[in-house]
């Protein structure tokens, strides 16, 4: 007879009919009352049967007993399946509430939107699958539940980041500060860490509310807490990127100075590389053109059209009557990087319609029709468009600093080309200038003046990006290690660099996968090159992630949600900003039990 073993004892199949027992999950289970017997001994099983059930089943013969056993076993399986189904439905309801809470957080919706979502779900269920109404009703989406789920999701993401941080061989920070709708200073700290496999993790490390002053010391204390709480060693910090504010970049009392002092106290061997956000610097370079008078005039015209509702409506009707390609002019917003170029382009395209409309309002348009102003407007429009293209190249998640530096170098080279072409009276890469030049005398178009402005802009780029130029050799080690002059490379990597450059297999791999992915294929026998690659991959070139987070913050904490707590705001932004990590909803759901919420209640 077949035997099953558990704890060195055997359960015999004949005991099923003799004592009405079966074997479930390594334990003998009574088919009558469902009691488990701890030890699989015949004495224990017989004793339970004789004391509890013998009198009821003593008159059954073996055939009847076998039939009764099979009936009881089917009943037991049915009960188990029922419990499994109930558990499965409960877990599904909890998972659904987590998924909806995550979507609410990502879309910057209020927590009580969960109640609206549930009402919609129930309406749809009534029409599509009314038999599933109870399952939909079990999904808890009350305001308090969505708020709790949001915090759980954010905590799970932070725990995952902490776990990943244990494997980081190098990391960098991007730090910026802004105010929310309630005038509370919010400090965002992003981390870009690289593990031993040279995989990059880019996530929000901390989002701190600062209710007092925001001096360099206080910013440093908050940043220090972020690094300490996630248990990262300071000697692995290789880069720090800020927005260039005095409280950030001060060499003594600023964040940069205090971080360097902290690293000295921790006896860190490496040197901290500090960058001023590339995108900020690119925007500041445009101010070297000194053409604010053109922008001021354009802004005044746009404000006259847009500030009053009547003027705005009449202008749009006027454009429609003229059969214009465009229906309106946008506002100019200084803090929006691409706003300047869009406003200038639209005003240049609608220059004639704008003048005609202003004349109907009795406004003097002599300045707008001057050839000098039109030439300056065309030039500023074109150069702003070129700067906007560069700005877009520098934006985005996961941008490698070497690629960003390459885009800046390419733009500097373009400026030299444009300057030479402008001196020759050939603005071939400036379409607005070409349009105006064709309408006026070539002698009147100030090519020399614009060439000088391009020269000034190129000099400003060289000045502001000097700190990146210093790192040119390190950048080349990541972007194109096979073209680096070994003699100019750091001595600690020269031997490995020679081996790399002489390895045809690695050269083929570099050509196949590109510079961004190639560092992962550098063999472990070249540890110095891998370390160098990890440090460069971890560098932030800009504070774009911080700026994008602040945009999300302003959409989340509006004037109508000023009472949103710091914890809830932090949780929402951690969820909405997550890129390389995703919440483990299965793990979270396994720790919760289903709680049914009513439709008409509000927490």
XYZ file of C-alpha atoms in Angstrom:
603
model
C 0.000 0.000 0.000
C 1.288 3.457 -0.891
C 2.863 5.486 1.895
C 3.437 9.264 2.393
C 6.075 10.396 4.844
C 6.024 13.338 7.227
C 8.323 13.900 10.146
C 9.790 10.388 9.706
C 6.307 8.808 10.181
C 4.013 7.212 7.593
C 0.376 7.890 6.853
C -1.274 4.742 5.544
C -4.011 4.998 2.935
C -6.113 2.405 4.787
C -6.603 4.873 7.643
C -8.874 6.937 5.387
C -11.615 4.304 5.491
C -10.854 2.974 8.997
C -10.653 6.317 10.818
C -12.125 8.829 8.300
C -8.834 10.762 7.985
C -6.963 12.151 5.003
C -3.541 13.678 4.502
C -3.380 17.410 3.652
C -0.188 19.494 3.518
C 1.887 17.007 5.561
C -0.754 16.705 8.283
C -3.495 14.117 9.014
C -6.883 15.874 8.854
C -10.172 14.484 10.174
C -12.745 14.428 7.370
C -15.621 14.767 9.845
C -14.617 17.738 11.997
C -11.553 19.076 10.155
C -9.202 18.775 13.143
C -5.466 18.333 12.456
C -3.453 15.708 14.302
C 0.023 16.965 15.088
C 1.889 13.628 14.776
C 1.089 11.056 12.103
C 0.794 8.058 14.472
C -1.976 5.471 14.213
C -2.547 5.664 17.952
C -3.299 9.407 17.804
C -5.550 9.062 14.782
C -7.443 6.053 16.194
C -7.858 7.772 19.553
C -9.403 10.854 17.910
C -11.792 8.738 15.852
C -12.891 6.501 18.716
C -13.494 9.368 21.146
C -15.208 11.725 18.711
C -16.879 9.880 15.839
C -16.939 6.120 16.450
C -20.526 5.922 17.689
C -21.860 7.773 14.626
C -20.076 5.710 11.956
C -19.614 2.273 13.637
C -22.476 0.648 11.693
C -21.011 1.422 8.243
C -19.342 -1.414 6.355
C -16.111 -0.871 4.378
C -17.934 -0.134 1.108
C -20.116 2.471 2.765
C -17.104 3.882 4.571
C -15.192 4.232 1.274
C -18.147 6.014 -0.301
C -18.466 8.279 2.733
C -14.730 9.071 2.605
C -14.913 10.060 -1.059
C -17.960 12.262 -0.369
C -16.198 13.961 2.552
C -13.019 14.495 0.529
C -15.014 16.180 -2.237
C -16.662 18.407 0.360
C -13.260 19.289 1.857
C -11.842 20.225 -1.567
C -14.930 22.350 -2.249
C -14.464 24.217 1.030
C -10.788 24.785 0.324
C -11.561 26.120 -3.152
C -14.204 28.426 -1.693
C -11.728 29.876 0.796
C -9.085 30.236 -1.914
C -11.579 32.062 -4.141
C -12.595 34.401 -1.315
C -8.947 35.105 -0.541
C -8.207 35.654 -4.214
C -11.117 38.097 -4.584
C -10.049 39.946 -1.455
C -6.478 40.305 -2.702
C -7.717 41.420 -6.115
C -9.831 44.149 -4.496
C -6.838 45.387 -2.489
C -4.576 45.332 -5.553
C -7.177 47.285 -7.513
C -7.334 49.960 -4.820
C -3.533 50.290 -4.927
C -3.527 50.563 -8.718
C -6.216 53.259 -8.706
C -4.430 55.142 -5.905
C -1.214 55.104 -7.954
C -3.007 56.487 -11.010
C -4.646 59.209 -8.914
C -1.235 60.216 -7.562
C 0.376 60.226 -11.017
C -2.367 62.444 -12.426
C -2.135 64.905 -9.477
C -5.807 64.343 -8.617
C -7.250 64.840 -5.105
C -7.590 61.767 -2.917
C -11.411 61.969 -2.945
C -11.329 61.297 -6.692
C -11.265 57.645 -5.650
C -14.911 57.903 -4.583
C -15.815 59.365 -7.982
C -13.902 56.576 -9.732
C -15.791 53.971 -7.702
C -19.161 55.485 -8.586
C -18.204 55.308 -12.249
C -17.032 51.704 -11.818
C -20.349 50.694 -10.246
C -22.359 52.388 -13.022
C -20.346 50.570 -15.674
C -20.632 47.291 -13.752
C -24.428 47.559 -13.618
C -24.549 47.678 -17.412
C -21.649 45.457 -18.457
C -21.342 42.741 -15.815
C -23.999 43.051 -13.068
C -23.041 39.621 -11.696
C -19.662 41.113 -10.676
C -21.170 43.986 -8.700
C -20.057 42.652 -5.317
C -16.476 42.241 -6.507
C -16.403 45.873 -7.682
C -18.087 47.008 -4.490
C -15.290 45.403 -2.445
C -12.694 47.764 -3.934
C -12.110 50.368 -1.226
C -11.528 53.837 -2.693
C -12.566 56.218 0.049
C -10.510 59.360 0.566
C -8.667 58.023 3.596
C -7.993 54.697 1.898
C -6.511 56.351 -1.202
C -4.358 58.575 1.028
C -3.091 55.554 2.999
C -2.465 53.575 -0.174
C -0.477 56.495 -1.605
C 1.774 56.574 1.452
C 2.219 52.786 1.284
C 3.220 52.968 -2.383
C 5.725 55.756 -1.709
C 7.238 53.869 1.234
C 7.605 50.763 -0.916
C 9.427 52.774 -3.598
C 11.747 54.287 -0.999
C 12.512 50.838 0.444
C 13.362 49.580 -3.036
C 15.658 52.571 -3.585
C 17.374 51.895 -0.253
C 17.894 48.268 -1.252
C 19.342 49.293 -4.620
C 21.570 51.832 -2.877
C 23.473 49.003 -1.198
C 24.934 48.079 -4.592
C 25.902 51.604 -5.705
C 29.594 52.037 -6.458
C 29.104 55.734 -7.266
C 26.278 58.243 -7.003
C 25.594 61.918 -7.656
C 22.965 64.373 -6.444
C 20.887 67.066 -8.144
C 19.505 69.658 -5.721
C 17.085 72.539 -6.269
C 14.592 74.541 -4.229
C 11.256 76.198 -5.006
C 8.107 77.411 -3.213
C 4.702 75.746 -3.351
C 1.219 77.313 -3.359
C 1.355 77.932 0.411
C 4.788 79.646 0.134
C 6.534 76.735 1.816
C 10.060 76.203 0.501
C 10.387 72.706 -0.942
C 13.809 71.132 -1.455
C 14.070 68.354 -4.040
C 17.026 65.979 -4.037
C 17.451 63.472 -6.873
C 19.977 60.659 -6.857
C 21.649 59.020 -9.827
C 23.379 55.851 -8.702
C 25.389 53.268 -10.642
C 25.816 49.694 -9.411
C 28.637 47.212 -10.032
C 26.976 46.131 -13.304
C 27.027 49.772 -14.440
C 23.223 49.965 -14.440
C 21.898 53.458 -13.693
C 19.126 54.211 -11.196
C 17.706 57.744 -11.296
C 15.079 58.484 -8.640
C 13.823 61.032 -6.133
C 15.922 60.685 -2.985
C 14.186 63.254 -0.822
C 11.595 66.006 -0.909
C 11.924 68.188 2.158
C 9.616 70.971 3.314
C 11.511 73.920 4.793
C 9.196 76.141 6.818
C 11.876 78.588 7.937
C 14.857 80.112 6.169
C 16.715 78.369 3.347
C 20.357 79.153 4.054
C 23.185 76.989 2.796
C 23.537 75.388 6.222
C 19.872 74.402 6.420
C 19.895 73.040 2.871
C 23.009 71.012 3.687
C 21.392 69.576 6.815
C 18.413 68.352 4.797
C 20.610 66.902 2.050
C 22.798 65.243 4.684
C 19.701 63.648 6.255
C 18.673 62.269 2.853
C 22.073 60.637 2.338
C 22.253 59.331 5.914
C 18.716 57.924 5.991
C 19.319 55.841 2.902
C 22.617 54.647 4.447
C 24.896 55.725 1.603
C 28.604 56.301 2.341
C 29.875 59.784 1.546
C 32.983 58.440 -0.175
C 30.808 57.197 -3.045
C 29.439 60.683 -3.745
C 31.174 61.903 -6.910
C 28.999 64.737 -8.263
C 26.704 67.544 -7.143
C 24.598 69.619 -9.548
C 22.665 72.716 -8.435
C 20.801 75.657 -9.931
C 23.710 77.997 -9.164
C 21.986 79.997 -6.397
C 24.355 81.478 -3.755
C 22.912 79.254 -1.009
C 23.723 76.254 -3.197
C 27.131 76.984 -4.725
C 28.795 79.029 -1.959
C 32.312 77.713 -1.357
C 32.164 78.238 2.425
C 28.622 78.697 3.704
C 26.819 77.209 0.693
C 25.725 73.636 0.091
C 28.751 72.876 -2.099
C 31.253 74.085 0.481
C 29.594 72.214 3.336
C 29.340 68.968 1.370
C 33.050 69.164 0.587
C 33.785 69.826 4.261
C 31.651 66.831 5.224
C 33.589 64.630 2.789
C 36.867 65.809 4.304
C 35.571 64.941 7.762
C 34.636 61.473 6.478
C 38.181 61.096 5.032
C 36.821 60.587 1.521
C 39.594 60.035 -1.010
C 37.688 61.175 -4.105
C 37.131 64.765 -5.201
C 33.586 66.127 -5.505
C 32.761 67.394 -9.008
C 30.324 70.316 -8.932
C 28.255 71.549 -11.858
C 25.918 74.451 -12.422
C 22.877 73.129 -14.328
C 23.643 73.107 -18.071
C 20.101 74.159 -19.007
C 20.181 77.120 -16.618
C 23.504 78.236 -18.019
C 22.241 77.889 -21.582
C 19.293 80.137 -20.718
C 21.591 82.679 -19.050
C 23.848 82.796 -22.112
C 21.004 84.300 -24.139
C 21.098 87.417 -21.948
C 24.526 88.249 -23.415
C 22.778 89.298 -26.651
C 21.478 92.417 -24.850
C 18.334 92.621 -26.929
C 15.897 93.136 -24.060
C 14.462 96.210 -25.781
C 13.079 94.006 -28.571
C 11.595 91.515 -26.101
C 10.094 94.371 -24.047
C 8.308 95.788 -27.085
C 6.985 92.368 -28.088
C 5.796 91.677 -24.537
C 3.972 95.026 -24.377
C 2.185 94.277 -27.640
C 1.155 90.789 -26.496
C -0.032 92.086 -23.128
C -2.154 94.780 -24.838
C -3.843 92.089 -26.920
C -4.228 89.441 -24.215
C -4.730 91.466 -21.010
C -8.261 92.623 -21.803
C -10.900 90.145 -22.821
C -12.460 92.431 -25.434
C -9.151 93.103 -27.200
C -8.337 89.407 -27.154
C -11.670 88.366 -28.644
C -11.493 91.056 -31.304
C -7.942 90.094 -32.245
C -8.882 86.435 -32.698
C -11.862 87.441 -34.838
C -9.577 89.734 -36.848
C -7.150 86.877 -37.527
C -10.044 84.652 -38.601
C -11.329 87.311 -40.988
C -7.845 87.730 -42.458
C -7.617 83.990 -43.073
C -4.466 83.796 -40.951
C -2.716 80.496 -40.427
C -2.575 81.248 -36.688
C -5.512 81.831 -34.361
C -3.824 83.650 -31.456
C -0.591 84.887 -29.838
C 0.724 83.175 -26.676
C 1.738 84.898 -23.458
C 5.411 85.228 -22.613
C 6.416 83.619 -19.302
C 9.983 84.242 -18.174
C 10.268 81.060 -16.116
C 9.294 78.822 -19.030
C 12.394 77.992 -21.016
C 10.713 77.745 -24.434
C 8.214 80.585 -24.007
C 10.503 83.281 -25.397
C 11.082 81.584 -28.737
C 7.410 80.675 -29.235
C 6.209 84.234 -28.590
C 8.837 85.754 -30.864
C 8.093 83.348 -33.703
C 4.356 83.927 -33.522
C 4.717 87.722 -33.366
C 7.094 87.684 -36.332
C 4.689 85.566 -38.401
C 1.766 87.858 -37.459
C 3.719 91.143 -37.585
C 1.527 92.649 -40.321
C -1.782 91.539 -38.756
C -0.661 92.835 -35.351
C 0.178 96.262 -36.788
C -3.167 96.479 -38.563
C -5.069 95.516 -35.425
C -3.174 98.008 -33.244
C -3.928 100.768 -35.773
C -7.658 100.010 -35.493
C -7.231 100.608 -31.766
C -5.511 103.955 -32.351
C -2.057 102.728 -31.335
C 1.151 104.036 -32.907
C 2.891 101.271 -34.884
C 5.825 103.282 -36.195
C 8.332 101.379 -34.060
C 6.941 98.024 -35.124
C 7.301 98.967 -38.784
C 10.844 100.328 -38.519
C 13.342 98.362 -40.581
C 15.854 98.283 -37.734
C 13.299 96.815 -35.334
C 12.142 94.239 -37.883
C 15.749 93.157 -38.495
C 16.402 92.804 -34.752
C 13.108 90.968 -34.260
C 13.994 88.537 -37.059
C 17.479 87.897 -35.655
C 16.241 87.418 -32.084
C 13.506 85.123 -33.381
C 16.006 82.927 -35.247
C 18.662 82.741 -32.539
C 15.958 81.998 -29.922
C 14.721 79.127 -32.090
C 18.248 77.702 -32.257
C 18.620 78.057 -28.486
C 15.276 76.313 -27.971
C 16.432 73.360 -30.069
C 19.523 73.075 -27.865
C 17.373 73.392 -24.751
C 15.187 70.484 -25.861
C 18.284 68.374 -26.537
C 19.399 68.935 -22.941
C 16.052 68.033 -21.362
C 14.780 64.608 -20.377
C 15.288 61.700 -17.978
C 18.382 59.524 -18.066
C 20.499 62.000 -20.000
C 24.212 61.169 -19.905
C 26.393 64.163 -19.139
C 28.756 63.402 -22.032
C 25.860 63.633 -24.512
C 24.759 66.935 -23.005
C 28.286 68.330 -23.212
C 28.510 67.152 -26.838
C 25.319 69.062 -27.656
C 26.789 72.239 -26.117
C 30.072 71.816 -27.998
C 28.167 71.321 -31.238
C 26.214 74.523 -30.618
C 29.440 76.461 -29.974
C 30.784 75.183 -33.296
C 27.541 76.244 -35.000
C 27.912 79.737 -33.556
C 31.337 80.086 -35.187
C 29.898 78.957 -38.515
C 26.947 81.333 -38.261
C 29.235 84.219 -37.366
C 31.382 83.683 -40.450
C 28.346 83.309 -42.705
C 26.737 86.432 -41.247
C 29.908 88.435 -41.928
C 29.636 87.303 -45.526
C 26.015 88.503 -45.663
C 24.685 84.942 -45.878
C 22.152 84.216 -43.088
C 21.248 80.851 -44.626
C 20.469 79.249 -41.237
C 18.327 82.205 -40.115
C 15.008 81.967 -42.039
C 13.410 85.051 -40.454
C 16.486 87.117 -41.296
C 16.316 85.849 -44.874
C 12.673 86.926 -45.081
C 13.384 90.453 -43.857
C 16.552 90.788 -45.920
C 14.556 89.990 -49.051
C 12.070 92.763 -48.196
C 14.574 95.522 -47.494
C 17.820 96.725 -48.990
C 20.760 94.388 -48.442
C 22.842 97.375 -47.387
C 20.390 98.173 -44.589
C 20.437 94.659 -43.079
C 23.038 94.851 -40.236
C 24.989 91.631 -40.909
C 28.115 92.903 -39.131
C 26.130 93.844 -36.025
C 24.518 90.415 -35.819
C 27.853 88.682 -36.446
C 29.239 90.565 -33.446
C 26.325 89.394 -31.300
C 26.982 85.806 -32.362
C 30.616 86.262 -31.361
C 29.562 87.617 -27.961
C 27.188 84.676 -27.507
C 29.956 82.189 -28.360
C 32.286 83.858 -25.847
C 29.561 83.638 -23.183
C 29.096 79.945 -23.864
C 32.841 79.373 -23.531
C 32.916 81.293 -20.236
C 29.925 79.633 -18.646
C 30.839 76.107 -19.700
C 34.497 76.362 -18.730
C 33.978 73.907 -15.844
C 32.693 71.326 -18.335
C 35.650 71.943 -20.663
C 37.986 71.039 -17.791
C 36.372 67.593 -17.675
C 36.732 67.049 -21.429
C 39.271 64.225 -21.040
C 37.055 62.360 -18.550
C 34.063 62.791 -20.852
C 35.976 61.296 -23.767
C 36.866 58.238 -21.680
C 33.148 57.468 -21.564
C 31.987 58.736 -24.955
C 34.863 57.380 -27.069
C 37.588 55.579 -25.094
C 39.182 54.226 -28.287
C 40.077 57.740 -29.474
C 41.580 59.011 -26.197
C 45.294 59.856 -26.196
C 46.726 57.514 -23.573
C 49.434 59.994 -22.575
C 46.774 62.552 -21.575
C 44.748 60.030 -19.547
C 45.129 59.645 -15.768
C 48.097 57.420 -14.935
C 46.027 54.924 -12.928
C 44.028 53.905 -16.029
C 46.705 54.156 -18.744
C 47.603 50.441 -18.750
C 43.978 49.334 -18.857
C 43.200 51.922 -21.547
C 45.965 50.507 -23.781
C 44.558 47.006 -23.339
C 41.078 48.273 -24.178
C 42.150 50.125 -27.304
C 44.064 47.088 -28.577
C 41.145 44.701 -28.070
C 39.359 44.280 -31.413
C 36.462 42.382 -29.825
C 35.669 45.275 -27.487
C 36.033 47.730 -30.375
C 33.445 45.773 -32.354
C 31.139 45.725 -29.330
C 31.526 49.515 -28.952
C 30.587 50.009 -32.612
C 27.562 47.729 -32.171
C 26.008 49.036 -28.943
C 27.192 52.656 -28.822
C 28.832 54.745 -26.130
C 25.890 54.728 -23.689
C 25.704 50.919 -23.385
C 29.365 50.036 -23.944
C 30.629 50.549 -20.348
C 28.656 47.464 -19.257
C 30.838 45.345 -21.539
C 34.145 46.534 -20.080
C 35.573 43.346 -18.492
C 36.168 42.995 -14.762
C 39.877 42.737 -15.493
C 39.791 46.508 -16.075
C 38.495 47.725 -12.675
C 39.878 51.269 -12.975
C 38.094 51.853 -16.280
C 34.861 50.442 -14.864
C 35.132 52.726 -11.836
C 35.794 55.708 -14.086
C 32.791 54.801 -16.251
C 30.565 54.379 -13.176
C 31.499 57.819 -11.891
C 30.788 59.503 -15.230
C 27.501 57.641 -15.733
C 26.344 58.813 -12.310
C 26.876 62.522 -13.082
C 23.889 64.862 -13.372
C 24.299 67.439 -16.135
C 21.288 69.495 -15.101
C 18.582 69.944 -12.484
C 15.908 69.158 -15.082
C 14.421 66.428 -12.864
C 14.008 68.921 -10.026
C 12.367 71.460 -12.327
C 9.995 68.845 -13.691
C 9.146 67.756 -10.150
C 8.327 71.354 -9.209
C 5.962 71.535 -12.185
C 4.218 68.423 -10.852
C 4.199 69.967 -7.379
C 2.394 73.073 -8.635
C -0.202 70.886 -10.355
C -0.652 68.813 -7.193
C -0.584 71.426 -4.440
C -2.762 74.140 -5.966
C -4.525 77.045 -4.286
C -7.440 74.649 -3.742
C -5.254 72.036 -2.011
C -3.087 74.207 0.227
C -3.866 72.008 3.233
C -2.204 68.999 1.620
C 0.230 67.681 4.228
C 3.965 67.484 3.624
C 3.892 63.693 3.924
C 1.109 63.310 1.376
C 2.744 65.757 -1.048
C 6.048 63.913 -0.720
C 4.345 60.554 -1.324
C 2.459 61.785 -4.391
C 5.600 63.240 -5.962
C 7.659 60.131 -5.256
C 5.088 58.007 -7.089
C 4.650 60.412 -10.015
C 8.419 60.870 -10.484
C 9.396 57.171 -10.291
C 11.126 55.993 -13.451
C 13.377 52.978 -12.940
C 11.353 51.676 -9.963
C 7.722 50.572 -9.712
C 5.719 49.754 -6.573
C 5.497 46.085 -5.626
C 1.712 45.946 -5.382
C 1.651 42.183 -4.823
C 3.775 42.555 -1.706
C 1.680 45.456 -0.415
C -1.608 43.639 -1.061
C -0.409 40.528 0.771
C -0.063 42.617 3.936
C -3.567 44.083 3.741
C -7.046 42.687 4.141
C -10.017 43.769 2.082
C -12.142 46.579 3.554
C -15.425 47.303 1.817
C -16.232 50.989 1.465
C -19.662 52.439 0.892
C -20.530 54.546 -2.106
C -22.174 57.400 -0.289
C -19.681 57.862 2.536
C -16.871 60.370 2.760
C -13.981 60.136 5.164
